[in-house]
Coordinates of C-alpha atoms in Angstrom, one line a residue:
M1 CA 60.0 48.2 30.2
A2 CA 56.3 48.4 29.6
G3 CA 54.9 45.0 29.1
A4 CA 58.2 43.3 29.7
E5 CA 58.3 40.6 32.4
P6 CA 61.7 41.4 33.9
G7 CA 60.7 44.9 34.7
A8 CA 57.2 44.3 35.7
G9 CA 57.8 44.2 39.4
V10 CA 59.6 47.6 39.4
S11 CA 57.5 49.4 36.8
S12 CA 54.3 48.6 38.8
L13 CA 55.6 50.9 41.5
L14 CA 55.9 53.8 39.1
P15 CA 53.1 56.1 37.9
Q16 CA 51.6 54.9 34.6
A17 CA 51.3 57.3 31.7
S18 CA 49.8 56.6 28.3
G19 CA 52.1 56.9 25.4
N20 CA 55.2 56.9 27.5
V21 CA 58.0 54.3 27.5
W22 CA 59.6 53.5 30.8
E23 CA 62.9 51.9 31.2
V24 CA 64.4 50.7 34.5
V25 CA 68.1 50.9 35.0
L26 CA 69.6 49.0 37.9
V27 CA 72.5 51.0 39.3
P28 CA 75.4 48.7 40.3
W29 CA 77.0 48.7 43.8
T30 CA 79.5 51.5 44.3
R31 CA 80.1 53.1 47.7
S32 CA 76.6 52.3 48.9
L33 CA 73.4 50.8 47.6
R34 CA 71.6 53.4 45.5
R35 CA 68.1 53.5 44.4
A36 CA 66.9 52.5 41.0
A37 CA 66.9 55.4 38.5
V38 CA 64.0 55.7 36.1
M39 CA 64.5 57.4 32.7
C40 CA 61.5 58.7 30.9
W41 CA 61.5 59.5 27.2
G42 CA 58.9 61.9 25.7
S43 CA 57.5 63.0 29.0
P44 CA 56.9 66.8 29.6
V45 CA 58.6 66.4 32.9
A46 CA 62.4 66.6 33.0
P47 CA 63.9 63.1 33.0
R48 CA 66.0 61.8 35.8
R49 CA 69.4 60.7 34.6
A50 CA 70.9 57.5 36.0
S51 CA 74.5 57.1 37.2
K52 CA 77.0 57.9 34.5
Q53 CA 79.0 54.9 35.5
S54 CA 76.1 52.5 35.0
E55 CA 75.3 54.2 31.7
R56 CA 78.9 53.9 30.6
I57 CA 79.0 50.2 31.5
R58 CA 75.6 49.3 30.2
G59 CA 76.0 51.2 27.0
L60 CA 72.9 53.3 27.6
P61 CA 72.7 57.0 26.4
L62 CA 73.9 59.5 28.9
C63 CA 70.7 61.6 28.4
A64 CA 67.4 61.6 26.5
P65 CA 67.7 61.8 22.7
P66 CA 66.9 65.2 21.1
R67 CA 63.6 66.0 19.7
P68 CA 63.1 65.7 15.9
G69 CA 63.4 69.5 15.3
P70 CA 64.7 72.5 17.1
R71 CA 62.4 74.8 18.9
P72 CA 61.8 78.2 17.3
G73 CA 64.6 80.5 18.2
R74 CA 66.7 77.7 19.7
S75 CA 69.7 75.9 18.5
P76 CA 69.6 72.1 18.1
G77 CA 71.5 71.9 21.3
G78 CA 69.1 74.2 23.2
D79 CA 67.0 73.6 26.3
W80 CA 64.4 70.9 26.4
A81 CA 61.2 71.1 28.5
G82 CA 62.2 71.2 32.1
G83 CA 65.7 72.7 31.4
A84 CA 67.6 69.4 30.6
P85 CA 70.1 69.5 27.7
L86 CA 68.9 67.8 24.5
S87 CA 72.4 66.8 23.2
R88 CA 74.9 64.4 24.6
P89 CA 77.5 66.1 26.8
R90 CA 80.9 66.4 25.1
L91 CA 83.4 63.9 26.2
S92 CA 87.2 64.3 26.0
D93 CA 90.3 62.3 26.7
A94 CA 90.8 64.2 30.0
N95 CA 87.1 63.6 31.0
P96 CA 86.0 60.4 29.3
L97 CA 82.9 60.0 31.5
G98 CA 81.6 63.6 31.2
R99 CA 81.9 64.1 35.0
K100 CA 82.0 67.5 36.6
R101 CA 85.3 68.2 38.3
K102 CA 85.2 68.5 42.0
G103 CA 87.1 71.7 42.0
R104 CA 90.6 73.1 41.6
G105 CA 92.0 71.2 44.6
S106 CA 94.6 68.5 43.9
A107 CA 92.7 66.1 46.1
G108 CA 89.6 66.3 43.9
R109 CA 91.6 65.9 40.7
D110 CA 93.5 62.9 42.0
S111 CA 90.5 61.1 43.3
S112 CA 88.5 61.6 40.1
A113 CA 91.4 60.5 38.0
A114 CA 91.8 57.4 40.0
S115 CA 88.1 56.7 39.8
R116 CA 88.1 57.1 36.0
R117 CA 91.1 54.8 35.7
R118 CA 89.4 52.1 37.8
L119 CA 86.3 52.4 35.6
Q120 CA 88.4 52.1 32.5
I121 CA 90.0 49.0 33.7
K122 CA 86.6 47.4 34.6
S123 CA 85.1 48.3 31.3
G124 CA 88.2 47.2 29.3
V125 CA 89.1 50.7 28.1
G126 CA 92.8 51.4 27.7
H127 CA 94.8 54.5 27.0
R128 CA 92.9 57.1 25.1
G129 CA 89.8 55.0 24.9
K130 CA 91.4 52.0 23.1
M131 CA 90.1 48.6 24.1
V132 CA 92.6 46.2 25.6
D133 CA 92.6 42.7 24.0
Y134 CA 92.7 40.1 26.7
S135 CA 92.0 37.2 24.4
V136 CA 95.7 36.4 24.2
W137 CA 95.6 35.3 27.8
D138 CA 92.7 32.9 27.3
H139 CA 94.9 30.0 25.9
I140 CA 98.1 29.7 27.8
E141 CA 99.9 26.3 28.0
V142 CA 101.3 25.7 31.5
S143 CA 102.9 22.4 32.4
D144 CA 101.8 22.6 36.1
D145 CA 98.3 24.2 35.5
E146 CA 96.4 21.5 37.3
D147 CA 96.4 21.3 41.1
E148 CA 94.7 17.9 41.4
T149 CA 95.6 14.9 39.4
H150 CA 94.6 11.2 39.5
P151 CA 95.9 9.6 42.7
N152 CA 97.6 6.9 40.7
I153 CA 99.7 9.4 38.8
D154 CA 102.7 11.2 40.1
T155 CA 102.0 14.9 39.8
A156 CA 105.6 16.0 39.6
S157 CA 106.3 13.4 36.9
L158 CA 103.2 14.4 35.0
F159 CA 104.3 18.1 35.0
R160 CA 107.8 17.1 34.0
W161 CA 106.6 15.0 31.1
R162 CA 104.3 17.7 29.9
H163 CA 107.1 20.2 30.0
Q164 CA 109.4 17.8 28.1
A165 CA 106.7 17.2 25.5
R166 CA 106.1 20.9 25.0
V167 CA 109.8 21.6 24.6
E168 CA 110.1 18.8 22.1
R169 CA 107.1 20.2 20.1
M170 CA 108.7 23.7 20.1
E171 CA 112.0 22.3 18.9
Q172 CA 110.3 20.3 16.1
F173 CA 108.3 23.4 15.1
Q174 CA 111.4 25.6 15.1
K175 CA 113.3 23.0 13.0
E176 CA 110.5 22.9 10.4
K177 CA 110.3 26.7 10.3
E178 CA 114.0 27.0 9.7
E179 CA 113.9 24.4 7.0
L180 CA 111.1 26.3 5.2
D181 CA 112.9 29.5 5.6
R182 CA 116.1 28.0 4.2
G183 CA 114.2 26.4 1.3
C184 CA 112.5 29.7 0.5
R185 CA 115.8 31.6 0.5
E186 CA 117.4 28.9 -1.7
C187 CA 114.5 29.1 -4.2
K188 CA 114.8 32.9 -4.4
R189 CA 118.5 32.6 -5.0
K190 CA 117.9 30.2 -7.9
V191 CA 115.3 32.6 -9.4
A192 CA 117.7 35.5 -9.2
E193 CA 120.4 33.4 -10.8
C194 CA 118.1 32.3 -13.6
Q195 CA 117.0 35.9 -14.2
R196 CA 120.7 36.9 -14.5
K197 CA 121.3 34.2 -17.1
L198 CA 118.3 35.2 -19.0
K199 CA 119.5 38.8 -19.3
E200 CA 122.9 37.6 -20.6
L201 CA 121.3 35.3 -23.2
E202 CA 119.0 38.1 -24.4
V203 CA 122.0 40.0 -25.6
A204 CA 123.6 37.0 -27.3
E205 CA 122.5 35.9 -30.8
G206 CA 122.3 32.5 -32.5
E207 CA 120.2 29.3 -32.6
S208 CA 121.9 27.8 -29.7
S209 CA 121.3 30.9 -27.6
K210 CA 117.6 30.9 -28.5
A211 CA 117.2 27.2 -27.4
E212 CA 119.0 28.0 -24.2
L213 CA 116.8 31.0 -23.7
E214 CA 113.6 29.0 -24.0
R215 CA 114.9 26.4 -21.6
L216 CA 115.8 29.1 -19.1
Q217 CA 112.4 30.7 -19.4
A218 CA 110.7 27.5 -18.7
E219 CA 113.0 26.9 -15.8
A220 CA 112.3 30.4 -14.5
Q221 CA 108.5 29.8 -14.6
Q222 CA 109.0 26.5 -12.7
L223 CA 111.2 28.3 -10.1
R224 CA 108.5 31.0 -9.6
R225 CA 105.9 28.4 -9.0
E226 CA 108.1 26.7 -6.5
E227 CA 108.8 30.1 -4.9
R228 CA 105.1 30.8 -4.5
N229 CA 104.7 27.3 -2.9
W230 CA 107.5 28.0 -0.5
E231 CA 106.0 31.4 0.5
Q232 CA 102.6 29.8 0.9
K233 CA 104.0 27.1 3.2
L234 CA 105.9 29.8 5.1
E235 CA 102.8 31.9 5.6
E236 CA 100.9 28.8 6.8
M237 CA 103.7 28.2 9.3
R238 CA 103.4 31.8 10.5
K239 CA 99.7 31.5 11.0
K240 CA 100.1 28.2 12.8
E241 CA 102.7 29.8 15.1
K242 CA 100.4 32.7 15.8
S243 CA 97.6 30.4 16.7
M244 CA 99.7 28.2 19.0
P245 CA 99.0 28.8 22.8
W246 CA 101.5 30.8 24.7
N247 CA 103.7 29.3 27.3
V248 CA 106.3 30.4 29.8
D249 CA 109.0 30.4 27.1
T250 CA 107.0 32.5 24.6
L251 CA 105.3 35.0 26.9
S252 CA 108.4 37.0 27.2
K253 CA 112.0 37.1 26.2
D254 CA 115.1 38.4 28.0
G255 CA 115.9 41.9 27.1
F256 CA 119.3 41.5 28.7
S257 CA 120.9 39.2 31.1
K258 CA 123.5 40.2 33.7
S259 CA 125.0 38.1 36.5
M260 CA 126.9 39.5 39.4
V261 CA 128.7 37.3 42.0
N262 CA 129.6 39.1 45.2
T263 CA 132.9 37.9 46.3
K264 CA 134.5 38.7 49.6
P265 CA 137.5 41.0 49.0
E266 CA 140.8 39.2 49.6
Q267 CA 142.4 40.4 52.8
A268 CA 145.9 41.6 52.6
E269 CA 148.4 39.2 53.9
E270 CA 149.8 40.1 57.2
E271 CA 153.3 41.5 57.0
S272 CA 156.0 39.6 58.7
E273 CA 157.8 40.9 61.7
E274 CA 160.9 41.6 59.7
V275 CA 158.9 43.6 57.1
R276 CA 157.1 45.7 59.7
E277 CA 160.4 46.4 61.5
Q278 CA 162.1 47.5 58.3
K279 CA 159.1 49.6 57.4
H280 CA 159.1 51.3 60.8
K281 CA 162.9 51.8 60.6
T282 CA 162.6 53.5 57.2
F283 CA 159.7 55.7 58.3
V284 CA 161.5 56.8 61.4
E285 CA 164.7 57.6 59.6
K286 CA 162.8 59.8 57.2
Y287 CA 160.4 61.6 59.5
E288 CA 161.9 61.4 63.0
K289 CA 162.3 65.2 63.3
Q290 CA 158.7 65.8 62.4
I291 CA 157.4 63.1 64.8
K292 CA 159.3 64.7 67.7
H293 CA 158.0 68.1 66.8
F294 CA 154.4 66.7 66.9
G295 CA 155.2 65.0 70.3
M296 CA 156.1 68.4 71.8
L297 CA 152.8 70.0 70.9
R298 CA 150.1 70.5 73.5
R299 CA 147.2 72.6 72.2
W300 CA 144.5 70.9 70.1
D301 CA 144.6 73.5 67.4
D302 CA 148.3 73.3 67.0
S303 CA 148.2 69.5 66.7
Q304 CA 145.4 69.6 64.1
K305 CA 147.2 72.3 62.0
Y306 CA 150.5 70.4 62.1
L307 CA 148.8 67.1 61.1
S308 CA 147.0 68.9 58.3
D309 CA 150.3 70.1 56.9
N310 CA 151.9 66.7 57.4
V311 CA 149.2 64.1 56.9
H312 CA 151.7 61.4 56.3
L313 CA 152.3 61.4 60.1
V314 CA 148.8 60.0 60.8
C315 CA 149.8 56.3 60.8
E316 CA 150.8 53.5 63.2
E317 CA 154.5 54.1 62.7
T318 CA 154.1 57.5 64.4
A319 CA 152.2 56.0 67.3
N320 CA 154.8 53.3 67.7
Y321 CA 157.7 55.7 67.7
L322 CA 156.0 57.9 70.3
V323 CA 155.4 54.9 72.6
I324 CA 159.1 53.9 72.4
W325 CA 160.1 57.5 73.0
C326 CA 158.0 57.7 76.1
I327 CA 159.7 54.6 77.5
D328 CA 163.1 56.0 76.7
L329 CA 162.3 59.3 78.5
E330 CA 161.0 57.4 81.6
V331 CA 164.2 55.3 81.6
E332 CA 166.2 58.5 81.5
E333 CA 164.0 59.8 84.4
K334 CA 162.6 62.7 82.3
C335 CA 159.1 62.3 83.7
A336 CA 157.7 65.7 82.7
L337 CA 158.7 65.3 79.1
M338 CA 157.4 61.7 79.1
E339 CA 154.0 62.9 80.2
Q340 CA 153.9 65.5 77.4
V341 CA 154.8 62.9 74.7
A342 CA 152.3 60.5 76.3
H343 CA 149.5 63.0 75.7
Q344 CA 150.3 63.2 72.0
T345 CA 150.7 59.4 71.8
I346 CA 147.1 58.9 73.1
V347 CA 145.9 61.5 70.6
M348 CA 147.4 59.5 67.7
Q349 CA 146.0 56.2 69.1
F350 CA 142.5 57.7 69.4
I351 CA 142.7 58.8 65.8
L352 CA 143.7 55.3 64.7
E353 CA 140.9 53.7 66.7
L354 CA 138.4 56.1 65.2
A355 CA 139.6 55.3 61.7
K356 CA 139.3 51.6 62.5
S357 CA 135.7 51.9 63.8
L358 CA 134.7 54.0 60.7
K359 CA 136.7 51.7 58.4
V360 CA 138.4 54.6 56.7
D361 CA 141.9 55.8 56.2
P362 CA 143.2 57.6 59.3
R363 CA 144.3 60.5 57.2
A364 CA 140.6 61.1 56.3
C365 CA 139.2 61.3 59.9
F366 CA 141.8 63.0 62.1
R367 CA 139.9 66.4 61.6
Q368 CA 136.8 64.6 62.8
F369 CA 138.6 63.5 66.0
F370 CA 139.8 67.1 66.8
T371 CA 136.3 68.4 66.2
K372 CA 134.9 65.8 68.5
I373 CA 137.5 66.3 71.2
K374 CA 137.1 70.0 71.3
T375 CA 133.3 69.9 71.6
A376 CA 133.3 66.8 73.7
D377 CA 131.3 66.5 76.9
R378 CA 132.7 65.8 80.3
Q379 CA 132.3 62.1 80.1
Y380 CA 134.3 61.9 76.9
M381 CA 137.2 64.0 78.3
E382 CA 137.2 61.8 81.4
G383 CA 137.6 58.7 79.2
F384 CA 140.5 60.4 77.3
N385 CA 142.2 61.4 80.6
D386 CA 141.7 57.9 82.1
E387 CA 143.3 56.3 79.0
L388 CA 146.2 58.8 79.3
E389 CA 146.8 58.0 82.9
A390 CA 146.7 54.2 82.2
F391 CA 149.2 54.7 79.4
K392 CA 151.6 56.5 81.7
E393 CA 151.4 53.7 84.2
R394 CA 152.1 51.2 81.5
V395 CA 155.1 53.3 80.3
R396 CA 156.5 53.3 83.9
G397 CA 156.1 49.6 84.2
R398 CA 157.8 49.0 80.9
A399 CA 160.6 51.3 81.8
K400 CA 161.1 49.5 85.1
L401 CA 161.2 46.2 83.3
R402 CA 163.7 47.6 80.9
I403 CA 166.0 48.8 83.7
E404 CA 165.8 45.5 85.4
K405 CA 166.6 43.7 82.2
A406 CA 169.6 46.0 81.6
M407 CA 170.9 45.4 85.1
K408 CA 170.6 41.7 84.7
E409 CA 172.5 41.9 81.4
Y410 CA 175.2 44.0 83.0
E411 CA 175.6 41.6 85.9
E412 CA 175.7 38.7 83.5
E413 CA 178.4 40.4 81.5
E414 CA 180.4 41.1 84.6
R415 CA 180.0 37.6 85.7
R416 CA 181.3 36.3 82.4
K417 CA 184.3 38.5 82.8
R418 CA 185.0 37.2 86.3
L419 CA 184.8 33.5 85.4
G420 CA 187.9 31.6 86.2
P421 CA 189.8 28.9 84.2
G422 CA 187.3 26.3 85.4
G423 CA 184.2 28.3 84.5
L424 CA 183.2 29.1 88.0
D425 CA 182.4 32.6 89.3
P426 CA 184.9 33.6 92.1
V427 CA 182.2 35.6 93.9
E428 CA 179.9 32.6 94.1
V429 CA 182.8 30.3 95.2
Y430 CA 184.0 32.7 97.8
E431 CA 180.5 33.0 99.3
S432 CA 180.2 29.2 99.4
L433 CA 183.6 28.7 101.3
P434 CA 183.6 28.1 105.1
E435 CA 184.2 31.2 107.3
E436 CA 187.8 30.2 108.2
L437 CA 188.8 30.0 104.5
Q438 CA 187.0 33.3 103.7
K439 CA 189.1 35.0 106.4
C440 CA 192.3 33.6 104.9
F441 CA 191.4 35.0 101.5
D442 CA 190.4 38.3 103.1
V443 CA 193.8 38.8 104.8
K444 CA 195.6 37.0 101.9
D445 CA 197.6 35.0 104.4
V446 CA 199.0 31.8 103.0
Q447 CA 200.1 30.4 106.4
M448 CA 196.6 30.9 107.8
L449 CA 195.2 29.1 104.7
Q450 CA 197.5 26.2 105.3
D451 CA 196.5 25.9 108.9
A452 CA 192.8 26.1 108.1
I453 CA 193.1 23.4 105.4
S454 CA 195.0 21.1 107.8
K455 CA 192.3 21.4 110.4
M456 CA 189.6 20.5 107.8
D457 CA 188.5 17.1 106.7
P458 CA 190.7 16.1 103.7
T459 CA 187.6 15.5 101.5
D460 CA 186.1 18.9 102.2
A461 CA 189.5 20.6 101.9
K462 CA 190.1 18.9 98.5
Y463 CA 186.6 20.0 97.3
H464 CA 187.0 23.7 98.4
M465 CA 190.5 24.0 97.1
Q466 CA 189.6 22.6 93.7
R467 CA 186.7 25.1 93.4
C468 CA 189.1 27.9 94.4
I469 CA 191.4 26.9 91.5
D470 CA 188.6 26.6 89.0
S471 CA 187.3 30.1 89.9
G472 CA 190.7 31.7 90.0
L473 CA 190.8 32.4 93.7
W474 CA 193.8 30.1 94.1
V475 CA 196.5 30.2 91.5
P476 CA 198.9 27.2 92.0
N477 CA 202.7 27.6 91.5
S478 CA 204.7 26.1 88.6
K479 CA 205.3 22.8 90.4
S480 CA 201.6 22.2 91.0
S481 CA 200.7 23.4 87.5
E482 CA 202.8 20.6 86.0
A483 CA 200.1 18.2 87.0
K484 CA 197.9 17.0 84.3
E485 CA 194.8 19.0 83.5
G486 CA 191.7 17.5 84.9
E487 CA 193.5 15.4 87.5
E488 CA 191.9 15.7 90.8
A489 CA 193.9 16.7 93.9
G490 CA 194.0 14.2 96.8
P491 CA 195.4 14.4 100.4
G492 CA 198.9 13.6 99.2
D493 CA 198.6 15.8 96.1
P494 CA 201.3 18.4 95.7
L495 CA 198.4 21.0 95.8
L496 CA 198.0 20.3 99.5
E497 CA 201.6 19.4 100.3
A498 CA 202.8 22.7 98.7
V499 CA 200.9 24.6 101.4
K500 CA 204.0 24.9 103.7
P501 CA 205.9 27.8 105.1
G502 CA 208.7 29.0 102.9
E503 CA 207.1 28.3 99.5
D504 CA 205.7 31.0 97.3
K505 CA 201.9 30.8 96.8
D506 CA 199.6 33.4 95.3
V507 CA 196.3 34.1 97.0
S508 CA 193.9 36.3 95.0
A509 CA 190.7 37.6 96.4

């Protein structure tokens, strides 16, 4: 300004004009450092307007004030010397700063809107030009507001004590407020009761009623004074509460509170072997015919259509039955049919594996398997065929083991049937006999047997003959059978003495 010390340095650089008032406006930093704008009032030359942002912030007028009177033939808002408008540009909610829009493009609108919003925030202007009151944040009581404390004081304990003291003050204040509120309500109740009694006494007549009426009127006046006192105290309490600094408990309140605890879903207990076996048996009895029909299919489309019509077949029970059926067919030496059923078995197992990987029900993903297998590449088909061949080999191995097990069981059954009275197998005993004794049993010649025994060592002869009796190869006669059971035969035993010509002996192979 002219003659002002703060602007002397800048105004000295400008041309001096008598009768003119110069004002220097320093434009704040925005995107780049801008030059100082000089605004001239009353000059015949058109004034240079400063940045609207600086004018908005500094509170300066957006343009020069209008002249005292309009020019002849011009409206008050007409042109001024030099073509500059005389009146202030019209501001609106959509354009609070009077800026020119950058165009119809969305980018220009977005950028100008963002700039206006940033300017409003800096200048404290809220929605629709309303000022935002930030004074409520000036006095906030925080227990741990200080970062540094005295070295001899425990910081954590200090914060804890402050918090405890603040909580106690809040509780005491709330208690006093509740007492005042309760006293005010009680006083209002007494006033209402007194008014009711007054209305009843006004109707009644008599000296006693008049005396009572005067007493109640005096009491009503006293109650009204007490009510005003209570209301005054309550209003003072509200003002005190409003002037109290905010804290973490009063800044906000819970709109709603909801707690959710994620718990792991309980896994279903594994079924026992008996339960699974009974479940499989029941399923097979009900759907055995349908399972066999599926096992005889070959084309992908036929299998998909049949499973679509019978979705209950997409389960582990079907796969288990097909596996058992394959082994049975291999045992029966029906290899071609086994390979056909094995193909459908692998199809069902692939569906179950896909469902397990996707963690969905098998009935919901079997169509996805068929779509994938029909459009699969060579590598996927090779994997399917490799699994099929490996399954066939496993079936053949299981069938072989089953046949061997069946043969062993048959041989064991036959051996149990052959056991003699002593529990020995006659075949095993016959194979353990010396060659001379074997020939005797082969030809069933008793004399030859007697001669062979007589030539043997008595101990060996006794051992072999006892084994023959226990296995049933040698059946002694009635005389030798009179001997006590379990009594061993010696050299002079009737068992050996009975082996003489002329006596009846039975020799069984």
